[in-house]
Amino acid sequence: MGAVLAMTRFWRRAGLAAALTLALAGCGNDIRESPLRLATAAVADLVRPDPPSVDARTQLTPELIASAPVSVLLVIQQTEDIGFTLVANSANLGVIEWRNTAGQSILRRDGIVAGTRGFGFDRMTTDADGLIRALRAGGADGVVRVHRVIDGAGVIEARQYLCNVRLVGTETLSIYGRDYDTRTFTESCDGPGGRFTNRYWIQPGGTIRRSVERITPELGDFEFVRLND
């Protein structure tokens, strides 16, 4: 009984209670937000909130993950080396919002970051259709991706990157007691925000089980691990 109560408390802290209530219903998460609304909402995000006080990696176990009633994402903010969990909260137009109880969220489409909210210096929206096609095709050169971010004057700025997508090998991921066979891809990009390389670990069937993706120059790279199906 004590173990069950501990698991319940853990997932309640992780935000699963709210996720169960919203349960992937379209709860206003629309990535087609107006520029004025995006700029207004982003003003409060220009100062980065404090990171979580407890690293989720110190608490996660195979038993806890198996007890999760909804999909859970482990996120590692690599600049600060802090890990936290997000849960699938709502879906709209093919984009899933993953959220925690602090109000921070990651928007993902086909397992790729489409935007962020609440981290400070957020990426508002992303055009990554070319990347999705390249991953399905096994790679491509000259792939365009566009990030829309808020500049220092509070204006939405579109930053276009040219990327080369490469299949670099295969790898078996071991994630909290479960193994996943994956193909590994790199996405090397160059543009107005500098150069960066994203990495993706993709299972047969197309699920991105793990990725390391540049969010913005200020936030750096986030690592994402899909903990359950």
XYZ file of C-alpha atoms in Angstrom:
229
model
C 0.000 0.000 0.000
C 2.840 2.411 0.847
C 4.482 1.854 -2.557
C 1.194 2.522 -4.372
C 0.678 5.772 -2.443
C 4.228 6.875 -3.222
C 3.684 6.257 -6.952
C 0.400 8.172 -6.868
C 2.059 11.159 -5.189
C 4.937 11.135 -7.676
C 2.702 11.268 -10.752
C 0.424 13.831 -9.136
C 3.497 16.069 -8.665
C 4.484 15.385 -12.276
C 1.137 16.759 -13.426
C -0.708 13.584 -14.360
C -3.855 14.558 -12.478
C -4.372 17.505 -14.793
C -3.483 15.379 -17.798
C -6.140 12.820 -16.924
C -8.757 15.576 -16.754
C -7.773 17.089 -20.101
C -6.937 13.713 -21.718
C -5.776 14.889 -25.100
C -8.891 16.990 -25.680
C -8.359 20.103 -27.809
C -8.056 22.522 -24.901
C -7.128 25.714 -26.727
C -3.645 24.597 -27.774
C -3.609 26.128 -31.241
C -0.229 26.760 -32.862
C -1.901 29.134 -35.324
C -1.862 31.914 -32.696
C -1.886 35.509 -33.898
C 1.390 37.478 -33.821
C -0.129 39.933 -31.325
C -1.179 37.138 -28.962
C 2.214 35.445 -29.265
C 4.068 38.680 -28.527
C 1.833 39.493 -25.561
C 2.135 36.015 -24.065
C 5.907 36.015 -24.539
C 6.592 39.195 -22.553
C 6.410 37.253 -19.279
C 8.721 34.568 -20.690
C 11.725 36.817 -21.255
C 13.053 35.960 -17.788
C 13.803 32.281 -17.369
C 11.987 30.677 -14.409
C 13.950 28.807 -11.769
C 14.624 25.171 -12.753
C 12.922 22.349 -10.836
C 14.466 21.762 -7.403
C 14.425 17.951 -7.728
C 15.926 16.183 -10.726
C 13.392 13.654 -12.024
C 16.195 11.278 -13.001
C 16.880 10.639 -9.304
C 13.298 9.466 -8.722
C 12.254 7.625 -11.865
C 12.200 3.822 -11.763
C 10.818 1.155 -14.117
C 7.985 0.583 -11.618
C 7.022 4.256 -11.520
C 7.044 4.498 -15.303
C 4.896 1.373 -15.610
C 2.368 2.935 -13.207
C 1.905 6.075 -15.323
C -1.650 6.214 -16.723
C -0.738 8.592 -19.587
C 2.277 9.242 -21.804
C 5.314 10.702 -20.035
C 8.274 12.599 -21.484
C 11.598 13.025 -19.684
C 13.260 16.338 -20.585
C 16.870 17.189 -19.761
C 17.800 20.856 -20.069
C 21.429 20.271 -20.946
C 22.793 23.735 -20.150
C 21.674 23.427 -16.518
C 21.785 19.590 -16.437
C 18.344 19.330 -14.850
C 15.796 16.629 -15.668
C 12.023 16.969 -15.336
C 8.928 15.188 -16.620
C 6.095 16.416 -18.825
C 2.843 14.642 -19.589
C 0.674 14.637 -22.701
C -1.896 17.314 -21.932
C -3.791 18.272 -25.094
C -3.714 17.836 -28.847
C -4.679 20.062 -31.743
C -4.030 19.875 -35.483
C -1.468 17.094 -35.032
C 0.485 18.962 -32.333
C 0.674 17.484 -28.817
C 1.256 19.751 -25.844
C 3.386 18.236 -23.060
C 3.036 20.153 -19.774
C 4.177 20.173 -16.146
C 2.533 21.642 -13.057
C 4.775 24.737 -13.249
C 2.964 25.755 -16.437
C 5.914 25.019 -18.717
C 5.165 23.135 -21.899
C 6.697 21.678 -25.021
C 4.726 21.465 -28.265
C 5.683 18.501 -30.432
C 4.584 17.339 -33.860
C 5.557 13.842 -35.007
C 7.994 13.743 -32.085
C 9.786 16.962 -33.125
C 9.727 20.219 -31.155
C 7.197 22.651 -32.620
C 7.440 25.278 -29.852
C 7.998 25.940 -26.153
C 6.211 27.962 -23.477
C 7.274 29.177 -20.057
C 11.044 28.565 -20.188
C 12.093 32.086 -21.128
C 13.477 32.973 -24.590
C 10.960 30.488 -25.990
C 10.573 29.305 -29.554
C 7.029 30.213 -30.478
C 6.443 28.117 -33.604
C 8.424 25.934 -36.012
C 8.170 25.003 -39.679
C 9.776 21.543 -39.893
C 7.803 19.764 -42.626
C 10.996 19.300 -44.634
C 12.694 17.565 -41.707
C 9.756 15.194 -41.235
C 9.902 14.239 -44.915
C 13.699 13.828 -44.802
C 13.564 11.501 -41.796
C 10.965 9.338 -43.522
C 13.079 9.259 -46.699
C 16.293 8.301 -44.890
C 17.962 11.712 -45.229
C 18.240 14.771 -47.484
C 20.331 17.910 -48.131
C 19.222 21.540 -48.123
C 16.272 20.974 -45.811
C 14.650 24.224 -44.636
C 13.429 24.738 -41.080
C 12.048 28.027 -39.689
C 11.980 29.088 -36.024
C 9.815 31.996 -34.877
C 11.159 33.662 -31.756
C 10.631 36.909 -29.871
C 13.464 39.418 -30.317
C 14.620 41.953 -27.713
C 11.966 44.444 -28.850
C 9.127 41.954 -28.371
C 8.710 41.407 -32.123
C 8.309 37.966 -33.670
C 11.361 37.163 -35.793
C 11.442 34.292 -38.307
C 14.843 32.596 -38.525
C 15.437 30.282 -41.468
C 18.003 27.478 -41.323
C 19.362 25.196 -44.036
C 19.998 21.680 -42.763
C 21.494 18.402 -43.944
C 19.799 15.287 -42.562
C 21.890 12.110 -42.370
C 21.267 8.515 -41.316
C 24.376 7.739 -39.242
C 23.715 4.239 -37.906
C 21.677 2.083 -35.558
C 21.567 1.916 -31.770
C 19.713 -0.042 -29.119
C 18.495 2.339 -26.420
C 18.106 1.062 -22.866
C 15.556 3.220 -21.046
C 14.678 2.264 -17.481
C 14.774 -1.465 -18.081
C 13.350 -1.516 -21.619
C 15.321 -1.832 -24.854
C 14.403 -0.124 -28.130
C 16.015 -0.712 -31.521
C 16.483 2.578 -33.351
C 18.018 4.213 -36.391
C 19.992 7.362 -35.568
C 19.889 10.567 -37.595
C 21.692 13.892 -37.401
C 20.288 17.210 -38.603
C 23.119 19.740 -39.103
C 21.787 23.293 -39.490
C 23.210 26.736 -40.228
C 21.381 30.058 -40.035
C 20.961 33.400 -38.259
C 20.961 31.769 -34.802
C 24.273 30.009 -35.498
C 25.128 26.397 -36.232
C 23.748 23.427 -34.354
C 23.201 19.694 -34.780
C 20.046 17.916 -33.679
C 19.973 14.143 -33.158
C 17.096 11.688 -33.403
C 16.716 8.023 -32.405
C 13.797 6.556 -34.403
C 12.144 3.176 -33.947
C 10.757 1.015 -36.746
C 7.357 2.488 -37.462
C 8.541 6.065 -36.986
C 8.322 6.751 -33.239
C 11.065 9.141 -32.111
C 12.118 7.504 -28.854
C 14.862 10.011 -28.035
C 16.101 13.294 -29.449
C 18.488 16.149 -28.650
C 17.237 19.413 -30.141
C 18.345 23.059 -30.083
C 15.483 25.194 -28.739
C 16.916 28.726 -29.016
C 20.466 30.071 -28.682
C 19.636 31.251 -25.131
C 18.048 27.983 -23.946
C 20.477 25.685 -25.728
C 19.786 21.992 -26.266
C 17.023 19.938 -24.652
C 17.139 16.144 -24.592
C 13.791 14.334 -24.864
C 13.155 10.711 -23.899
C 9.764 9.092 -24.473
C 9.398 6.960 -21.356
C 6.316 4.971 -22.350
C 4.042 4.430 -25.326
